[in-house]
Tab-separated table of N, CA and C in Angstrom:
chain	number	residue	atom	x	y	z
A	1	UNK	N	-221.914	-104.091	100.165
A	1	UNK	CA	-223.251	-103.541	100.160
A	1	UNK	C	-224.230	-104.608	100.659
A	2	UNK	N	-225.168	-104.177	101.462
A	2	UNK	CA	-226.152	-105.114	102.015
A	2	UNK	C	-227.357	-105.259	101.101
A	3	UNK	N	-227.984	-106.434	101.221
A	3	UNK	CA	-229.187	-106.721	100.452
A	3	UNK	C	-230.213	-107.317	101.400
A	4	UNK	N	-231.466	-106.910	101.216
A	4	UNK	CA	-232.551	-107.441	102.033
A	4	UNK	C	-233.309	-108.479	101.218
A	5	UNK	N	-233.542	-109.637	101.835
A	5	UNK	CA	-234.286	-110.718	101.198
A	5	UNK	C	-235.657	-110.859	101.838
A	6	UNK	N	-236.657	-111.113	101.007
A	6	UNK	CA	-237.990	-111.477	101.472
A	6	UNK	C	-237.997	-112.985	101.658
A	7	UNK	N	-238.517	-113.448	102.785
A	7	UNK	CA	-238.618	-114.884	103.054
A	7	UNK	C	-240.086	-115.184	103.334
A	8	UNK	N	-240.718	-115.949	102.456
A	8	UNK	CA	-242.138	-116.232	102.584
A	8	UNK	C	-242.428	-117.707	102.772
A	9	UNK	N	-243.689	-117.978	103.098
A	9	UNK	CA	-244.198	-119.326	103.346
A	9	UNK	C	-243.518	-119.964	104.553
A	10	UNK	N	-243.210	-119.140	105.546
A	10	UNK	CA	-242.597	-119.644	106.783
A	10	UNK	C	-243.647	-120.321	107.654
A	11	UNK	N	-243.258	-121.364	108.370
A	11	UNK	CA	-244.172	-121.926	109.366
A	11	UNK	C	-244.459	-120.853	110.423
A	12	UNK	N	-245.672	-120.820	110.925
A	12	UNK	CA	-246.030	-119.816	111.928
A	12	UNK	C	-245.245	-119.999	113.216
A	13	UNK	N	-244.683	-121.179	113.411
A	13	UNK	CA	-243.906	-121.457	114.625
A	13	UNK	C	-242.440	-121.038	114.500
A	14	UNK	N	-242.010	-120.587	113.323
A	14	UNK	CA	-240.602	-120.228	113.097
A	14	UNK	C	-240.197	-119.050	113.985
A	15	UNK	N	-238.966	-119.111	114.498
A	15	UNK	CA	-238.441	-118.023	115.321
A	15	UNK	C	-237.340	-117.289	114.561
A	16	UNK	N	-237.036	-116.081	115.016
A	16	UNK	CA	-235.958	-115.315	114.386
A	16	UNK	C	-234.630	-116.051	114.503
A	17	UNK	N	-234.393	-116.722	115.630
A	17	UNK	CA	-233.141	-117.470	115.800
A	17	UNK	C	-233.034	-118.618	114.802
A	18	UNK	N	-234.131	-119.332	114.558
A	18	UNK	CA	-234.110	-120.434	113.589
A	18	UNK	C	-233.814	-119.922	112.180
A	19	UNK	N	-234.420	-118.807	111.819
A	19	UNK	CA	-234.192	-118.239	110.489
A	19	UNK	C	-232.753	-117.741	110.376
A	20	UNK	N	-232.252	-117.109	111.430
A	20	UNK	CA	-230.860	-116.643	111.440
A	20	UNK	C	-229.909	-117.821	111.233
A	21	UNK	N	-230.117	-118.922	111.962
A	21	UNK	CA	-229.253	-120.103	111.828
A	21	UNK	C	-229.313	-120.673	110.414
A	22	UNK	N	-230.492	-120.699	109.827
A	22	UNK	CA	-230.657	-121.224	108.472
A	22	UNK	C	-229.869	-120.393	107.458
A	23	UNK	N	-229.964	-119.075	107.563
A	23	UNK	CA	-229.300	-118.195	106.606
A	23	UNK	C	-227.813	-118.042	106.892
A	24	UNK	N	-227.386	-118.209	108.142
A	24	UNK	CA	-225.963	-118.078	108.478
A	24	UNK	C	-225.106	-119.160	107.830
A	25	UNK	N	-225.718	-120.226	107.350
A	25	UNK	CA	-224.978	-121.253	106.615
A	25	UNK	C	-224.432	-120.691	105.302
A	26	UNK	N	-224.963	-119.539	104.890
A	26	UNK	CA	-224.579	-118.942	103.608
A	26	UNK	C	-223.850	-117.612	103.774
A	27	UNK	N	-223.638	-117.172	105.016
A	27	UNK	CA	-222.909	-115.924	105.239
A	27	UNK	C	-223.372	-115.216	106.499
A	28	UNK	N	-222.874	-114.011	106.678
A	28	UNK	CA	-223.195	-113.217	107.861
A	28	UNK	C	-224.581	-112.601	107.729
A	29	UNK	N	-225.397	-112.810	108.744
A	29	UNK	CA	-226.741	-112.232	108.779
A	29	UNK	C	-226.686	-110.968	109.628
A	30	UNK	N	-227.074	-109.847	109.039
A	30	UNK	CA	-227.068	-108.576	109.759
A	30	UNK	C	-228.360	-108.356	110.529
A	31	UNK	N	-229.481	-108.832	109.992
A	31	UNK	CA	-230.747	-108.675	110.713
A	31	UNK	C	-231.765	-109.687	110.213
A	32	UNK	N	-232.692	-110.027	111.109
A	32	UNK	CA	-233.836	-110.878	110.793
A	32	UNK	C	-235.057	-110.178	111.372
A	33	UNK	N	-236.109	-110.059	110.570
A	33	UNK	CA	-237.330	-109.412	111.033
A	33	UNK	C	-238.521	-110.236	110.566
A	34	UNK	N	-239.144	-110.962	111.492
A	34	UNK	CA	-240.343	-111.727	111.166
A	34	UNK	C	-241.554	-110.842	111.442
A	35	UNK	N	-242.467	-110.790	110.496
A	35	UNK	CA	-243.606	-109.882	110.570
A	35	UNK	C	-244.750	-110.535	111.341
A	36	UNK	N	-245.345	-109.742	112.238
A	36	UNK	CA	-246.484	-110.209	113.027
A	36	UNK	C	-247.679	-109.295	112.787
A	37	UNK	N	-248.853	-109.809	113.062
A	37	UNK	CA	-250.078	-109.026	112.961
A	37	UNK	C	-250.074	-107.958	114.051
A	38	UNK	N	-250.362	-106.729	113.697
A	38	UNK	CA	-250.326	-105.628	114.669
A	38	UNK	C	-251.327	-105.802	115.799
A	39	UNK	N	-252.497	-106.323	115.482
A	39	UNK	CA	-253.552	-106.438	116.487
A	39	UNK	C	-253.394	-107.663	117.374
A	40	UNK	N	-253.055	-108.796	116.783
A	40	UNK	CA	-253.008	-110.043	117.555
A	40	UNK	C	-251.608	-110.434	117.989
A	41	UNK	N	-250.587	-109.914	117.303
A	41	UNK	CA	-249.211	-110.294	117.608
A	41	UNK	C	-248.822	-111.652	117.050
A	42	UNK	N	-249.725	-112.277	116.306
A	42	UNK	CA	-249.446	-113.602	115.744
A	42	UNK	C	-248.605	-113.475	114.477
A	43	UNK	N	-247.736	-114.468	114.223
A	43	UNK	CA	-246.888	-114.440	113.022
A	43	UNK	C	-247.725	-114.458	111.746
A	44	UNK	N	-247.227	-113.775	110.724
A	44	UNK	CA	-247.920	-113.726	109.437
A	44	UNK	C	-247.306	-114.663	108.404
A	45	UNK	N	-246.213	-115.351	108.767
A	45	UNK	CA	-245.636	-116.348	107.863
A	45	UNK	C	-244.636	-115.808	106.866
A	46	UNK	N	-244.143	-114.593	107.101
A	46	UNK	CA	-243.090	-114.067	106.238
A	46	UNK	C	-242.224	-113.095	107.022
A	47	UNK	N	-241.080	-112.765	106.425
A	47	UNK	CA	-240.176	-111.836	107.085
A	47	UNK	C	-239.069	-111.411	106.144
A	48	UNK	N	-238.045	-110.786	106.724
A	48	UNK	CA	-236.942	-110.246	105.943
A	48	UNK	C	-235.621	-110.580	106.611
A	49	UNK	N	-234.618	-110.870	105.784
A	49	UNK	CA	-233.263	-111.161	106.256
A	49	UNK	C	-232.326	-110.232	105.498
A	50	UNK	N	-231.412	-109.591	106.226
A	50	UNK	CA	-230.449	-108.691	105.592
A	50	UNK	C	-229.057	-109.290	105.684
A	51	UNK	N	-228.374	-109.370	104.522
A	51	UNK	CA	-227.040	-109.955	104.408
A	51	UNK	C	-226.223	-109.134	103.421
A	52	UNK	N	-224.921	-109.432	103.345
A	52	UNK	CA	-224.088	-108.831	102.304
A	52	UNK	C	-224.577	-109.344	100.944
A	53	UNK	N	-224.423	-108.533	99.921
A	53	UNK	CA	-225.023	-108.814	98.617
A	53	UNK	C	-224.669	-110.191	98.051
A	54	UNK	N	-223.395	-110.537	97.988
A	54	UNK	CA	-223.001	-111.827	97.407
A	54	UNK	C	-223.519	-112.993	98.240
A	55	UNK	N	-223.467	-112.852	99.560
A	55	UNK	CA	-223.955	-113.905	100.445
A	55	UNK	C	-225.472	-114.031	100.344
A	56	UNK	N	-226.153	-112.912	100.195
A	56	UNK	CA	-227.610	-112.932	100.034
A	56	UNK	C	-227.995	-113.649	98.745
A	57	UNK	N	-227.247	-113.395	97.683
A	57	UNK	CA	-227.522	-114.080	96.411
A	57	UNK	C	-227.340	-115.585	96.556
A	58	UNK	N	-226.291	-116.000	97.266
A	58	UNK	CA	-226.046	-117.433	97.484
A	58	UNK	C	-227.161	-118.041	98.327
A	59	UNK	N	-227.588	-117.331	99.368
A	59	UNK	CA	-228.663	-117.829	100.227
A	59	UNK	C	-229.963	-117.947	99.441
A	60	UNK	N	-230.257	-116.946	98.623
A	60	UNK	CA	-231.474	-116.967	97.805
A	60	UNK	C	-231.470	-118.169	96.875
A	61	UNK	N	-230.354	-118.398	96.195
A	61	UNK	CA	-230.255	-119.526	95.268
A	61	UNK	C	-230.393	-120.861	95.984
A	62	UNK	N	-229.815	-120.967	97.180
A	62	UNK	CA	-229.828	-122.233	97.914
A	62	UNK	C	-231.158	-122.496	98.616
A	63	UNK	N	-231.818	-121.454	99.103
A	63	UNK	CA	-232.976	-121.657	99.976
A	63	UNK	C	-234.330	-121.454	99.309
A	64	UNK	N	-234.387	-120.808	98.156
A	64	UNK	CA	-235.673	-120.643	97.483
A	64	UNK	C	-236.181	-122.019	97.054
A	65	UNK	N	-237.325	-122.404	97.579
A	65	UNK	CA	-237.900	-123.717	97.290
A	65	UNK	C	-237.486	-124.797	98.267
A	66	UNK	N	-236.541	-124.493	99.168
A	66	UNK	CA	-236.083	-125.488	100.147
A	66	UNK	C	-237.164	-125.728	101.194
A	67	UNK	N	-237.204	-126.948	101.714
A	67	UNK	CA	-238.160	-127.274	102.767
A	67	UNK	C	-237.658	-126.785	104.117
A	68	UNK	N	-238.558	-126.160	104.862
A	68	UNK	CA	-238.274	-125.711	106.221
A	68	UNK	C	-239.556	-125.913	107.012
A	69	UNK	N	-239.506	-126.816	107.984
A	69	UNK	CA	-240.717	-127.102	108.759
A	69	UNK	C	-241.855	-127.601	107.896
A	70	UNK	N	-241.551	-128.444	106.936
A	70	UNK	CA	-242.519	-129.043	106.015
A	70	UNK	C	-243.170	-128.032	105.071
A	71	UNK	N	-242.568	-126.859	104.942
A	71	UNK	CA	-243.078	-125.857	104.005
A	71	UNK	C	-241.962	-125.475	103.037
A	72	UNK	N	-242.336	-125.203	101.809
A	72	UNK	CA	-241.385	-124.808	100.777
A	72	UNK	C	-241.188	-123.289	100.842
A	73	UNK	N	-239.969	-122.879	101.204
A	73	UNK	CA	-239.684	-121.455	101.371
A	73	UNK	C	-239.704	-120.706	100.049
A	74	UNK	N	-240.105	-119.444	100.117
A	74	UNK	CA	-239.976	-118.528	98.991
A	74	UNK	C	-238.975	-117.464	99.404
A	75	UNK	N	-237.865	-117.389	98.713
A	75	UNK	CA	-236.822	-116.412	99.035
A	75	UNK	C	-236.545	-115.587	97.785
A	76	UNK	N	-236.788	-114.289	97.890
A	76	UNK	CA	-236.586	-113.359	96.777
A	76	UNK	C	-235.955	-112.077	97.297
A	77	UNK	N	-235.428	-111.290	96.384
A	77	UNK	CA	-234.919	-109.974	96.758
A	77	UNK	C	-236.097	-109.103	97.183
A	78	UNK	N	-235.970	-108.453	98.330
A	78	UNK	CA	-237.029	-107.572	98.821
A	78	UNK	C	-236.994	-106.261	98.054
A	79	UNK	N	-238.160	-105.684	97.853
A	79	UNK	CA	-238.271	-104.391	97.179
A	79	UNK	C	-238.919	-103.401	98.128
A	80	UNK	N	-238.509	-102.149	98.040
A	80	UNK	CA	-239.108	-101.103	98.866
A	80	UNK	C	-240.565	-100.931	98.457
A	81	UNK	N	-241.439	-100.651	99.419
A	81	UNK	CA	-242.843	-100.406	99.063
A	81	UNK	C	-242.960	-99.217	98.118
A	82	UNK	N	-243.932	-99.268	97.235
A	82	UNK	CA	-244.121	-98.195	96.257
A	82	UNK	C	-244.382	-96.854	96.925
A	83	UNK	N	-245.060	-96.870	98.047
A	83	UNK	CA	-245.445	-95.631	98.710
A	83	UNK	C	-244.328	-95.015	99.537
A	84	UNK	N	-243.246	-95.724	99.786
A	84	UNK	CA	-242.190	-95.192	100.647
A	84	UNK	C	-241.594	-93.933	100.031
A	85	UNK	N	-241.581	-92.877	100.803
A	85	UNK	CA	-241.001	-91.624	100.362
A	85	UNK	C	-241.922	-90.775	99.503
A	86	UNK	N	-243.096	-91.259	99.219
A	86	UNK	CA	-244.038	-90.481	98.420
A	86	UNK	C	-245.049	-89.817	99.343
A	87	UNK	N	-245.599	-88.727	98.894
A	87	UNK	CA	-246.646	-88.066	99.655
A	87	UNK	C	-247.912	-88.904	99.530
A	88	UNK	N	-248.387	-89.400	100.653
A	88	UNK	CA	-249.558	-90.280	100.635
A	88	UNK	C	-250.850	-89.506	100.824
A	89	UNK	N	-250.778	-88.189	100.863
A	89	UNK	CA	-251.985	-87.389	101.050
A	89	UNK	C	-252.229	-87.101	102.516
A	90	UNK	N	-253.144	-86.194	102.756
A	90	UNK	CA	-253.458	-85.808	104.143
A	90	UNK	C	-254.678	-86.552	104.623
A	91	UNK	N	-254.704	-86.735	105.926
A	91	UNK	CA	-255.869	-87.411	106.518
A	91	UNK	C	-256.574	-86.484	107.453
């Protein structure tokens, strides 16, 4: 079963390939998605990594608080947004 991890406090210069290489030390990475601002296209400093559950747990334990580009990473289990699948009302 796959697990999605939230990765925060990323340097704005971080690339998807760099994050993939960092997490691949702990297992197979299925996807990396770094979030950018919709209007400017600039990085927002966080993203998501999807891995197999046991490997994701190992990566989370190893990388939460680890230094990457002089910043201390925050790695936690990602949660679905509260509004996903709910009726958000009409506009």
